[in-house]
Each structure stands twice: as C-alpha cells, then as structure tokens.
mmCIF file of N, CA and C in Angstrom:
data_model
loop_
_atom_site.group_PDB
_atom_site.id
_atom_site.type_symbol
_atom_site.label_atom_id
_atom_site.label_comp_id
_atom_site.label_asym_id
_atom_site.label_seq_id
_atom_site.Cartn_x
_atom_site.Cartn_y
_atom_site.Cartn_z
ATOM 1 N N GLN X 1 -8.863 18.212 7.568
ATOM 2 C CA GLN X 1 -7.939 18.090 6.451
ATOM 3 C C GLN X 1 -7.756 16.613 6.104
ATOM 4 N N VAL X 2 -7.964 16.295 4.842
ATOM 5 C CA VAL X 2 -7.818 14.914 4.388
ATOM 6 C C VAL X 2 -6.341 14.610 4.190
ATOM 7 N N GLN X 3 -5.903 13.535 4.804
ATOM 8 C CA GLN X 3 -4.484 13.225 4.738
ATOM 9 C C GLN X 3 -4.244 11.731 4.912
ATOM 10 N N LEU X 4 -3.259 11.214 4.156
ATOM 11 C CA LEU X 4 -2.745 9.865 4.346
ATOM 12 C C LEU X 4 -1.275 9.983 4.717
ATOM 13 N N VAL X 5 -0.877 9.267 5.743
ATOM 14 C CA VAL X 5 0.507 9.340 6.195
ATOM 15 C C VAL X 5 1.064 7.933 6.311
ATOM 16 N N GLU X 6 2.122 7.671 5.540
ATOM 17 C CA GLU X 6 2.796 6.374 5.622
ATOM 18 C C GLU X 6 3.918 6.444 6.649
ATOM 19 N N SER X 7 4.212 5.309 7.236
ATOM 20 C CA SER X 7 5.344 5.198 8.142
ATOM 21 C C SER X 7 5.802 3.746 8.155
ATOM 22 N N GLY X 8 6.969 3.527 8.742
ATOM 23 C CA GLY X 8 7.463 2.164 8.898
ATOM 24 C C GLY X 8 8.566 1.762 7.943
ATOM 25 N N GLY X 9 8.907 2.640 7.025
ATOM 26 C CA GLY X 9 9.990 2.329 6.110
ATOM 27 C C GLY X 9 11.343 2.380 6.812
ATOM 28 N N GLY X 10 12.367 1.968 6.083
ATOM 29 C CA GLY X 10 13.701 2.002 6.643
ATOM 30 C C GLY X 10 14.655 1.119 5.869
ATOM 31 N N LEU X 11 15.802 0.903 6.482
ATOM 32 C CA LEU X 11 16.845 0.059 5.895
ATOM 33 C C LEU X 11 16.783 -1.321 6.550
ATOM 34 N N VAL X 12 16.741 -2.352 5.736
ATOM 35 C CA VAL X 12 16.662 -3.715 6.250
ATOM 36 C C VAL X 12 17.520 -4.613 5.390
ATOM 37 N N GLN X 13 18.068 -5.647 5.983
ATOM 38 C CA GLN X 13 18.887 -6.604 5.237
ATOM 39 C C GLN X 13 17.993 -7.546 4.429
ATOM 40 N N PRO X 14 18.523 -8.107 3.370
ATOM 41 C CA PRO X 14 17.755 -9.105 2.611
ATOM 42 C C PRO X 14 17.284 -10.227 3.533
ATOM 43 N N GLY X 15 16.031 -10.614 3.329
ATOM 44 C CA GLY X 15 15.422 -11.616 4.186
ATOM 45 C C GLY X 15 14.709 -11.050 5.394
ATOM 46 N N GLY X 16 14.885 -9.773 5.635
ATOM 47 C CA GLY X 16 14.263 -9.133 6.784
ATOM 48 C C GLY X 16 12.826 -8.737 6.532
ATOM 49 N N SER X 17 12.234 -8.089 7.534
ATOM 50 C CA SER X 17 10.822 -7.709 7.484
ATOM 51 C C SER X 17 10.631 -6.255 7.879
ATOM 52 N N LEU X 18 9.579 -5.680 7.344
ATOM 53 C CA LEU X 18 9.123 -4.354 7.734
ATOM 54 C C LEU X 18 7.599 -4.359 7.697
ATOM 55 N N ARG X 19 7.003 -3.520 8.523
ATOM 56 C CA ARG X 19 5.566 -3.309 8.439
ATOM 57 C C ARG X 19 5.299 -1.837 8.170
ATOM 58 N N LEU X 20 4.712 -1.578 7.031
ATOM 59 C CA LEU X 20 4.339 -0.210 6.680
ATOM 60 C C LEU X 20 2.932 0.079 7.186
ATOM 61 N N SER X 21 2.734 1.307 7.625
ATOM 62 C CA SER X 21 1.414 1.758 8.067
ATOM 63 C C SER X 21 0.956 2.915 7.197
ATOM 64 N N CYS X 22 -0.336 2.962 6.993
ATOM 65 C CA CYS X 22 -0.961 4.044 6.240
ATOM 66 C C CYS X 22 -2.116 4.552 7.094
ATOM 67 N N ALA X 23 -1.914 5.681 7.740
ATOM 68 C CA ALA X 23 -2.912 6.233 8.643
ATOM 69 C C ALA X 23 -3.660 7.378 7.972
ATOM 70 N N ALA X 24 -4.961 7.359 8.117
ATOM 71 C CA ALA X 24 -5.792 8.380 7.491
ATOM 72 C C ALA X 24 -6.318 9.369 8.521
ATOM 73 N N SER X 25 -6.450 10.604 8.093
ATOM 74 C CA SER X 25 -7.121 11.623 8.899
ATOM 75 C C SER X 25 -8.037 12.412 7.989
ATOM 76 N N GLY X 26 -9.166 12.825 8.532
ATOM 77 C CA GLY X 26 -10.116 13.595 7.749
ATOM 78 C C GLY X 26 -11.098 12.759 6.961
ATOM 79 N N PHE X 27 -10.921 11.463 6.946
ATOM 80 C CA PHE X 27 -11.878 10.576 6.297
ATOM 81 C C PHE X 27 -11.699 9.168 6.854
ATOM 82 N N THR X 28 -12.669 8.309 6.568
ATOM 83 C CA THR X 28 -12.670 6.963 7.132
ATOM 84 C C THR X 28 -12.221 5.961 6.080
ATOM 85 N N LEU X 29 -11.117 5.288 6.350
ATOM 86 C CA LEU X 29 -10.551 4.354 5.376
ATOM 87 C C LEU X 29 -11.481 3.195 5.040
ATOM 88 N N ASP X 30 -12.364 2.861 5.945
ATOM 89 C CA ASP X 30 -13.255 1.733 5.731
ATOM 90 C C ASP X 30 -14.138 1.924 4.498
ATOM 91 N N TYR X 31 -14.337 3.167 4.085
ATOM 92 C CA TYR X 31 -15.185 3.459 2.931
ATOM 93 C C TYR X 31 -14.397 3.550 1.625
ATOM 94 N N TYR X 32 -13.148 3.124 1.680
ATOM 95 C CA TYR X 32 -12.288 3.224 0.514
ATOM 96 C C TYR X 32 -11.573 1.903 0.234
ATOM 97 N N SER X 33 -11.268 1.688 -1.014
ATOM 98 C CA SER X 33 -10.299 0.656 -1.369
ATOM 99 C C SER X 33 -8.921 1.287 -1.260
ATOM 100 N N ILE X 34 -7.999 0.568 -0.649
ATOM 101 C CA ILE X 34 -6.678 1.118 -0.368
ATOM 102 C C ILE X 34 -5.614 0.319 -1.108
ATOM 103 N N GLY X 35 -4.791 1.054 -1.819
ATOM 104 C CA GLY X 35 -3.702 0.416 -2.552
ATOM 105 C C GLY X 35 -2.348 0.845 -2.035
ATOM 106 N N TRP X 36 -1.402 -0.046 -2.165
ATOM 107 C CA TRP X 36 0.010 0.283 -1.923
ATOM 108 C C TRP X 36 0.722 0.244 -3.283
ATOM 109 N N PHE X 37 1.466 1.289 -3.563
ATOM 110 C CA PHE X 37 2.248 1.401 -4.781
ATOM 111 C C PHE X 37 3.708 1.612 -4.392
ATOM 112 N N ARG X 38 4.577 1.376 -5.333
ATOM 113 C CA ARG X 38 5.992 1.667 -5.091
ATOM 114 C C ARG X 38 6.636 2.178 -6.364
ATOM 115 N N GLN X 39 7.677 2.951 -6.165
ATOM 116 C CA GLN X 39 8.444 3.462 -7.294
ATOM 117 C C GLN X 39 9.919 3.432 -6.952
ATOM 118 N N ALA X 40 10.651 2.678 -7.749
ATOM 119 C CA ALA X 40 12.096 2.595 -7.594
ATOM 120 C C ALA X 40 12.752 3.613 -8.526
ATOM 121 N N PRO X 41 13.969 4.035 -8.218
ATOM 122 C CA PRO X 41 14.650 5.011 -9.071
ATOM 123 C C PRO X 41 14.738 4.535 -10.514
ATOM 124 N N GLY X 42 14.329 5.382 -11.435
ATOM 125 C CA GLY X 42 14.412 5.055 -12.842
ATOM 126 C C GLY X 42 13.350 4.108 -13.350
ATOM 127 N N LYS X 43 12.395 3.755 -12.481
ATOM 128 C CA LYS X 43 11.347 2.821 -12.878
ATOM 129 C C LYS X 43 9.972 3.461 -12.726
ATOM 130 N N GLU X 44 9.019 2.895 -13.413
ATOM 131 C CA GLU X 44 7.653 3.387 -13.290
ATOM 132 C C GLU X 44 7.038 2.910 -11.977
ATOM 133 N N ARG X 45 6.066 3.690 -11.536
ATOM 134 C CA ARG X 45 5.318 3.292 -10.351
ATOM 135 C C ARG X 45 4.530 2.020 -10.643
ATOM 136 N N GLU X 46 4.467 1.135 -9.667
ATOM 137 C CA GLU X 46 3.704 -0.098 -9.858
ATOM 138 C C GLU X 46 2.850 -0.381 -8.627
ATOM 139 N N GLY X 47 1.716 -0.995 -8.888
ATOM 140 C CA GLY X 47 0.849 -1.391 -7.803
ATOM 141 C C GLY X 47 1.381 -2.640 -7.138
ATOM 142 N N VAL X 48 1.459 -2.619 -5.820
ATOM 143 C CA VAL X 48 2.019 -3.729 -5.062
ATOM 144 C C VAL X 48 0.916 -4.577 -4.438
ATOM 145 N N SER X 49 -0.070 -3.905 -3.859
ATOM 146 C CA SER X 49 -1.120 -4.639 -3.160
ATOM 147 C C SER X 49 -2.324 -3.727 -2.998
ATOM 148 N N CYS X 50 -3.470 -4.343 -2.742
ATOM 149 C CA CYS X 50 -4.687 -3.558 -2.553
ATOM 150 C C CYS X 50 -5.664 -4.357 -1.704
ATOM 151 N N ILE X 51 -6.466 -3.626 -0.936
ATOM 152 C CA ILE X 51 -7.540 -4.243 -0.171
ATOM 153 C C ILE X 51 -8.820 -3.504 -0.539
ATOM 154 N N SER X 52 -9.828 -4.261 -0.927
ATOM 155 C CA SER X 52 -11.012 -3.630 -1.489
ATOM 156 C C SER X 52 -11.980 -3.171 -0.412
ATOM 157 N N ARG X 53 -12.734 -2.144 -0.761
ATOM 158 C CA ARG X 53 -13.788 -1.637 0.113
ATOM 159 C C ARG X 53 -14.930 -2.635 0.219
ATOM 160 N N ARG X 54 -15.200 -3.323 -0.886
ATOM 161 C CA ARG X 54 -16.402 -4.151 -0.991
ATOM 162 C C ARG X 54 -16.437 -5.246 0.059
ATOM 163 N N ASP X 55 -15.336 -6.011 0.130
ATOM 164 C CA ASP X 55 -15.350 -7.177 1.027
ATOM 165 C C ASP X 55 -13.967 -7.488 1.572
ATOM 166 N N ASP X 56 -13.091 -6.482 1.534
ATOM 167 C CA ASP X 56 -11.714 -6.653 2.004
ATOM 168 C C ASP X 56 -10.963 -7.730 1.220
ATOM 169 N N SER X 57 -11.372 -7.944 -0.033
ATOM 170 C CA SER X 57 -10.562 -8.823 -0.883
ATOM 171 C C SER X 57 -9.184 -8.211 -1.051
ATOM 172 N N THR X 58 -8.178 -9.066 -1.126
ATOM 173 C CA THR X 58 -6.807 -8.568 -1.234
ATOM 174 C C THR X 58 -6.170 -9.008 -2.547
ATOM 175 N N TYR X 59 -5.292 -8.164 -3.047
ATOM 176 C CA TYR X 59 -4.623 -8.411 -4.322
ATOM 177 C C TYR X 59 -3.144 -8.096 -4.163
ATOM 178 N N TYR X 60 -2.322 -8.844 -4.899
ATOM 179 C CA TYR X 60 -0.878 -8.671 -4.777
ATOM 180 C C TYR X 60 -0.207 -8.757 -6.143
ATOM 181 N N LEU X 61 0.848 -7.963 -6.286
ATOM 182 C CA LEU X 61 1.749 -8.095 -7.420
ATOM 183 C C LEU X 61 2.363 -9.496 -7.352
ATOM 184 N N ASP X 62 2.509 -10.123 -8.493
ATOM 185 C CA ASP X 62 3.012 -11.499 -8.497
ATOM 186 C C ASP X 62 4.334 -11.643 -7.741
ATOM 187 N N SER X 63 5.200 -10.668 -7.883
ATOM 188 C CA SER X 63 6.533 -10.784 -7.290
ATOM 189 C C SER X 63 6.524 -10.673 -5.764
ATOM 190 N N VAL X 64 5.403 -10.265 -5.181
ATOM 191 C CA VAL X 64 5.348 -10.140 -3.710
ATOM 192 C C VAL X 64 4.392 -11.142 -3.081
ATOM 193 N N LYS X 65 3.699 -11.909 -3.887
ATOM 194 C CA LYS X 65 2.763 -12.906 -3.350
ATOM 195 C C LYS X 65 3.494 -13.887 -2.451
ATOM 196 N N GLY X 66 2.863 -14.153 -1.308
ATOM 197 C CA GLY X 66 3.466 -15.067 -0.342
ATOM 198 C C GLY X 66 4.455 -14.395 0.591
ATOM 199 N N ARG X 67 4.824 -13.134 0.294
ATOM 200 C CA ARG X 67 5.774 -12.407 1.138
ATOM 201 C C ARG X 67 5.139 -11.188 1.806
ATOM 202 N N PHE X 68 4.211 -10.558 1.114
ATOM 203 C CA PHE X 68 3.570 -9.346 1.621
ATOM 204 C C PHE X 68 2.119 -9.655 2.017
ATOM 205 N N THR X 69 1.650 -8.980 3.042
ATOM 206 C CA THR X 69 0.258 -9.121 3.470
ATOM 207 C C THR X 69 -0.325 -7.754 3.775
ATOM 208 N N ILE X 70 -1.457 -7.450 3.157
ATOM 209 C CA ILE X 70 -2.148 -6.190 3.414
ATOM 210 C C ILE X 70 -3.315 -6.454 4.359
ATOM 211 N N SER X 71 -3.551 -5.502 5.254
ATOM 212 C CA SER X 71 -4.665 -5.639 6.185
ATOM 213 C C SER X 71 -5.126 -4.255 6.614
ATOM 214 N N ARG X 72 -6.325 -4.193 7.200
ATOM 215 C CA ARG X 72 -6.785 -2.901 7.699
ATOM 216 C C ARG X 72 -7.295 -3.056 9.122
ATOM 217 N N ASP X 73 -7.110 -2.010 9.897
ATOM 218 C CA ASP X 73 -7.619 -1.926 11.261
ATOM 219 C C ASP X 73 -8.550 -0.717 11.301
ATOM 220 N N ASN X 74 -9.835 -0.976 11.223
ATOM 221 C CA ASN X 74 -10.791 0.131 11.134
ATOM 222 C C ASN X 74 -10.809 0.974 12.409
ATOM 223 N N ALA X 75 -10.584 0.341 13.536
ATOM 224 C CA ALA X 75 -10.586 1.094 14.796
ATOM 225 C C ALA X 75 -9.467 2.134 14.824
ATOM 226 N N LYS X 76 -8.367 1.821 14.155
ATOM 227 C CA LYS X 76 -7.237 2.759 14.111
ATOM 228 C C LYS X 76 -7.211 3.557 12.817
ATOM 229 N N ASN X 77 -8.183 3.288 11.939
ATOM 230 C CA ASN X 77 -8.244 3.997 10.652
ATOM 231 C C ASN X 77 -6.909 3.888 9.909
ATOM 232 N N THR X 78 -6.383 2.676 9.899
ATOM 233 C CA THR X 78 -5.046 2.444 9.366
ATOM 234 C C THR X 78 -5.029 1.158 8.529
ATOM 235 N N VAL X 79 -4.268 1.196 7.453
ATOM 236 C CA VAL X 79 -4.006 0.014 6.639
ATOM 237 C C VAL X 79 -2.528 -0.319 6.758
ATOM 238 N N TYR X 80 -2.232 -1.613 6.800
ATOM 239 C CA TYR X 80 -0.863 -2.059 6.973
ATOM 240 C C TYR X 80 -0.400 -2.869 5.765
ATOM 241 N N LEU X 81 0.902 -2.857 5.565
ATOM 242 C CA LEU X 81 1.515 -3.751 4.594
ATOM 243 C C LEU X 81 2.673 -4.442 5.304
ATOM 244 N N GLN X 82 2.459 -5.695 5.649
ATOM 245 C CA GLN X 82 3.507 -6.496 6.262
ATOM 246 C C GLN X 82 4.370 -7.082 5.154
ATOM 247 N N MET X 83 5.646 -6.801 5.214
ATOM 248 C CA MET X 83 6.576 -7.240 4.168
ATOM 249 C C MET X 83 7.620 -8.161 4.780
ATOM 250 N N ASN X 84 7.617 -9.403 4.372
ATOM 251 C CA ASN X 84 8.571 -10.390 4.862
ATOM 252 C C ASN X 84 9.481 -10.854 3.730
ATOM 253 N N SER X 85 10.558 -11.503 4.096
ATOM 254 C CA SER X 85 11.508 -12.047 3.113
ATOM 255 C C SER X 85 11.871 -10.998 2.072
ATOM 256 N N LEU X 86 12.214 -9.838 2.544
ATOM 257 C CA LEU X 86 12.482 -8.721 1.629
ATOM 258 C C LEU X 86 13.708 -8.984 0.772
ATOM 259 N N LYS X 87 13.639 -8.481 -0.446
ATOM 260 C CA LYS X 87 14.710 -8.652 -1.424
ATOM 261 C C LYS X 87 15.211 -7.279 -1.855
ATOM 262 N N PRO X 88 16.430 -7.191 -2.351
ATOM 263 C CA PRO X 88 16.942 -5.894 -2.831
ATOM 264 C C PRO X 88 16.033 -5.263 -3.878
ATOM 265 N N GLU X 89 15.381 -6.061 -4.679
ATOM 266 C CA GLU X 89 14.494 -5.508 -5.709
ATOM 267 C C GLU X 89 13.201 -4.924 -5.141
ATOM 268 N N ASP X 90 12.977 -5.076 -3.847
ATOM 269 C CA ASP X 90 11.836 -4.422 -3.202
ATOM 270 C C ASP X 90 12.160 -2.978 -2.819
ATOM 271 N N THR X 91 13.393 -2.583 -2.984
ATOM 272 C CA THR X 91 13.799 -1.222 -2.647
ATOM 273 C C THR X 91 13.040 -0.212 -3.496
ATOM 274 N N ALA X 92 12.387 0.732 -2.826
ATOM 275 C CA ALA X 92 11.571 1.732 -3.521
ATOM 276 C C ALA X 92 10.974 2.672 -2.482
ATOM 277 N N VAL X 93 10.357 3.735 -2.982
ATOM 278 C CA VAL X 93 9.482 4.537 -2.142
ATOM 279 C C VAL X 93 8.098 3.924 -2.239
ATOM 280 N N TYR X 94 7.510 3.668 -1.101
ATOM 281 C CA TYR X 94 6.184 3.041 -1.037
ATOM 282 C C TYR X 94 5.140 4.090 -0.672
ATOM 283 N N TYR X 95 4.051 4.068 -1.428
ATOM 284 C CA TYR X 95 2.958 5.010 -1.226
ATOM 285 C C TYR X 95 1.664 4.247 -0.972
ATOM 286 N N CYS X 96 0.823 4.788 -0.112
ATOM 287 C CA CYS X 96 -0.534 4.265 -0.028
ATOM 288 C C CYS X 96 -1.470 5.275 -0.681
ATOM 289 N N ALA X 97 -2.577 4.759 -1.176
ATOM 290 C CA ALA X 97 -3.529 5.596 -1.889
ATOM 291 C C ALA X 97 -4.937 5.058 -1.652
ATOM 292 N N ALA X 98 -5.919 5.951 -1.738
ATOM 293 C CA ALA X 98 -7.302 5.585 -1.451
ATOM 294 C C ALA X 98 -8.211 5.960 -2.623
ATOM 295 N N ARG X 99 -9.130 5.044 -2.960
ATOM 296 C CA ARG X 99 -10.141 5.334 -3.967
ATOM 297 C C ARG X 99 -11.498 4.941 -3.419
ATOM 298 N N THR X 100 -12.522 5.669 -3.825
ATOM 299 C CA THR X 100 -13.842 5.474 -3.251
ATOM 300 C C THR X 100 -14.536 4.226 -3.786
ATOM 301 N N SER X 101 -14.037 3.670 -4.873
ATOM 302 C CA SER X 101 -14.673 2.508 -5.474
ATOM 303 C C SER X 101 -14.661 1.313 -4.525
ATOM 304 N N HIS X 102 -15.632 0.431 -4.731
ATOM 305 C CA HIS X 102 -15.666 -0.817 -3.971
ATOM 306 C C HIS X 102 -14.556 -1.775 -4.405
ATOM 307 N N TYR X 103 -13.925 -1.461 -5.533
ATOM 308 C CA TYR X 103 -12.979 -2.395 -6.109
ATOM 309 C C TYR X 103 -11.593 -1.792 -6.226
ATOM 310 N N CYS X 104 -10.600 -2.667 -6.233
ATOM 311 C CA CYS X 104 -9.217 -2.248 -6.380
ATOM 312 C C CYS X 104 -8.894 -1.921 -7.835
ATOM 313 N N SER X 105 -7.804 -1.236 -8.033
ATOM 314 C CA SER X 105 -7.330 -0.915 -9.374
ATOM 315 C C SER X 105 -5.817 -0.854 -9.362
ATOM 316 N N ASP X 106 -5.217 -1.218 -10.488
ATOM 317 C CA ASP X 106 -3.766 -1.097 -10.634
ATOM 318 C C ASP X 106 -3.363 0.280 -11.128
ATOM 319 N N TYR X 107 -4.342 1.095 -11.505
ATOM 320 C CA TYR X 107 -4.046 2.382 -12.117
ATOM 321 C C TYR X 107 -4.035 3.484 -11.075
ATOM 322 N N GLY X 108 -2.896 4.074 -10.891
ATOM 323 C CA GLY X 108 -2.744 5.091 -9.873
ATOM 324 C C GLY X 108 -3.661 6.285 -10.048
ATOM 325 N N PHE X 109 -3.958 6.643 -11.303
ATOM 326 C CA PHE X 109 -4.785 7.830 -11.531
ATOM 327 C C PHE X 109 -6.208 7.647 -11.032
ATOM 328 N N GLN X 110 -6.590 6.412 -10.737
ATOM 329 C CA GLN X 110 -7.932 6.165 -10.235
ATOM 330 C C GLN X 110 -8.038 6.303 -8.718
ATOM 331 N N TYR X 111 -6.942 6.661 -8.087
ATOM 332 C CA TYR X 111 -6.945 6.857 -6.644
ATOM 333 C C TYR X 111 -7.029 8.341 -6.329
ATOM 334 N N ARG X 112 -7.847 8.663 -5.367
ATOM 335 C CA ARG X 112 -8.132 10.064 -5.067
ATOM 336 C C ARG X 112 -7.114 10.677 -4.110
ATOM 337 N N TYR X 113 -6.747 9.937 -3.089
ATOM 338 C CA TYR X 113 -5.845 10.475 -2.064
ATOM 339 C C TYR X 113 -4.549 9.675 -2.038
ATOM 340 N N TRP X 114 -3.467 10.395 -1.831
ATOM 341 C CA TRP X 114 -2.139 9.786 -1.782
ATOM 342 C C TRP X 114 -1.369 10.256 -0.564
ATOM 343 N N GLY X 115 -0.550 9.366 -0.023
ATOM 344 C CA GLY X 115 0.377 9.756 1.014
ATOM 345 C C GLY X 115 1.663 10.297 0.409
ATOM 346 N N GLN X 116 2.577 10.692 1.282
ATOM 347 C CA GLN X 116 3.817 11.328 0.828
ATOM 348 C C GLN X 116 4.906 10.301 0.516
ATOM 349 N N GLY X 117 4.697 9.059 0.936
ATOM 350 C CA GLY X 117 5.651 7.996 0.644
ATOM 351 C C GLY X 117 6.604 7.731 1.795
ATOM 352 N N THR X 118 7.081 6.501 1.847
ATOM 353 C CA THR X 118 8.087 6.110 2.824
ATOM 354 C C THR X 118 9.127 5.239 2.128
ATOM 355 N N GLN X 119 10.388 5.508 2.412
ATOM 356 C CA GLN X 119 11.482 4.819 1.717
ATOM 357 C C GLN X 119 11.732 3.459 2.350
ATOM 358 N N VAL X 120 11.812 2.443 1.500
ATOM 359 C CA VAL X 120 12.209 1.103 1.911
ATOM 360 C C VAL X 120 13.475 0.743 1.158
ATOM 361 N N THR X 121 14.524 0.433 1.891
ATOM 362 C CA THR X 121 15.802 0.049 1.285
ATOM 363 C C THR X 121 16.206 -1.314 1.811
ATOM 364 N N VAL X 122 16.405 -2.245 0.891
ATOM 365 C CA VAL X 122 16.804 -3.598 1.256
ATOM 366 C C VAL X 122 18.228 -3.809 0.757
ATOM 367 N N SER X 123 19.136 -3.885 1.688
ATOM 368 C CA SER X 123 20.552 -3.963 1.319
ATOM 369 C C SER X 123 21.347 -4.552 2.465
ATOM 370 N N SER X 124 22.405 -5.264 2.103
ATOM 371 C CA SER X 124 23.317 -5.797 3.118
ATOM 372 C C SER X 124 24.481 -4.841 3.346
#
C-alpha cells in the first residue's frame, strides 16, 4: 500500500523549532521529488519547500528561507523539514507530497501522493 505519513507537528512558542518527518511506505522516496505544503485556516495551500529527485536541489518559499531546511534520508525512506525560528504565521497544517518528476513544482496538482497532514501551531 502506497502511503505517506507526516509526523512531528505540535504546539511551539515563537522562536522555537520543530522537525517534521515524511515517511513513505510502498514506494521509494529517492525516485521522487518531495514537496512540503501548508494550509492555514481560511488561506490557500502554498508550497513551502521541495527537494528534487534529479540532484536533491532544494527550494524554499521566500518567507521561510534561512529558517527551514529540507533533507532526505534514503536509508529511512524519509524526508524531513527542520523548522527553526518559528513564527505565528507559520501556523498551518503541513503536508508532504511526492511527484515522479525529476524537478520540483509549486503546483499541488502535479504531486501524485499526499500525506494526511500534521498540525503546526506557533503561539505563546
């Protein structure tokens, strides 16, 4: 069964850190470009970060550059999103998604597999 499972979300104070994990089963993440998306209440889904299949190039939303880091561990078939210096505006449900292309995309419809999401809340 093909599945993506996110974990690592939670409640954190502003300035804090979280590491999200995206674990795959039923397929090998190394053959996919993996994106992290988020959706806050009342807002459209937006692409946060991506790591490409082609050469592990990484991409970030401007508002998270310098704070978030995406990486993959092929041995664990898992992609991570390290989030530092979190801000209240980072509050959202975070999803990971996989596409077979060698390249990343900001368009969610171009991703084949999606996880169920994990809630990140940044609040004092």
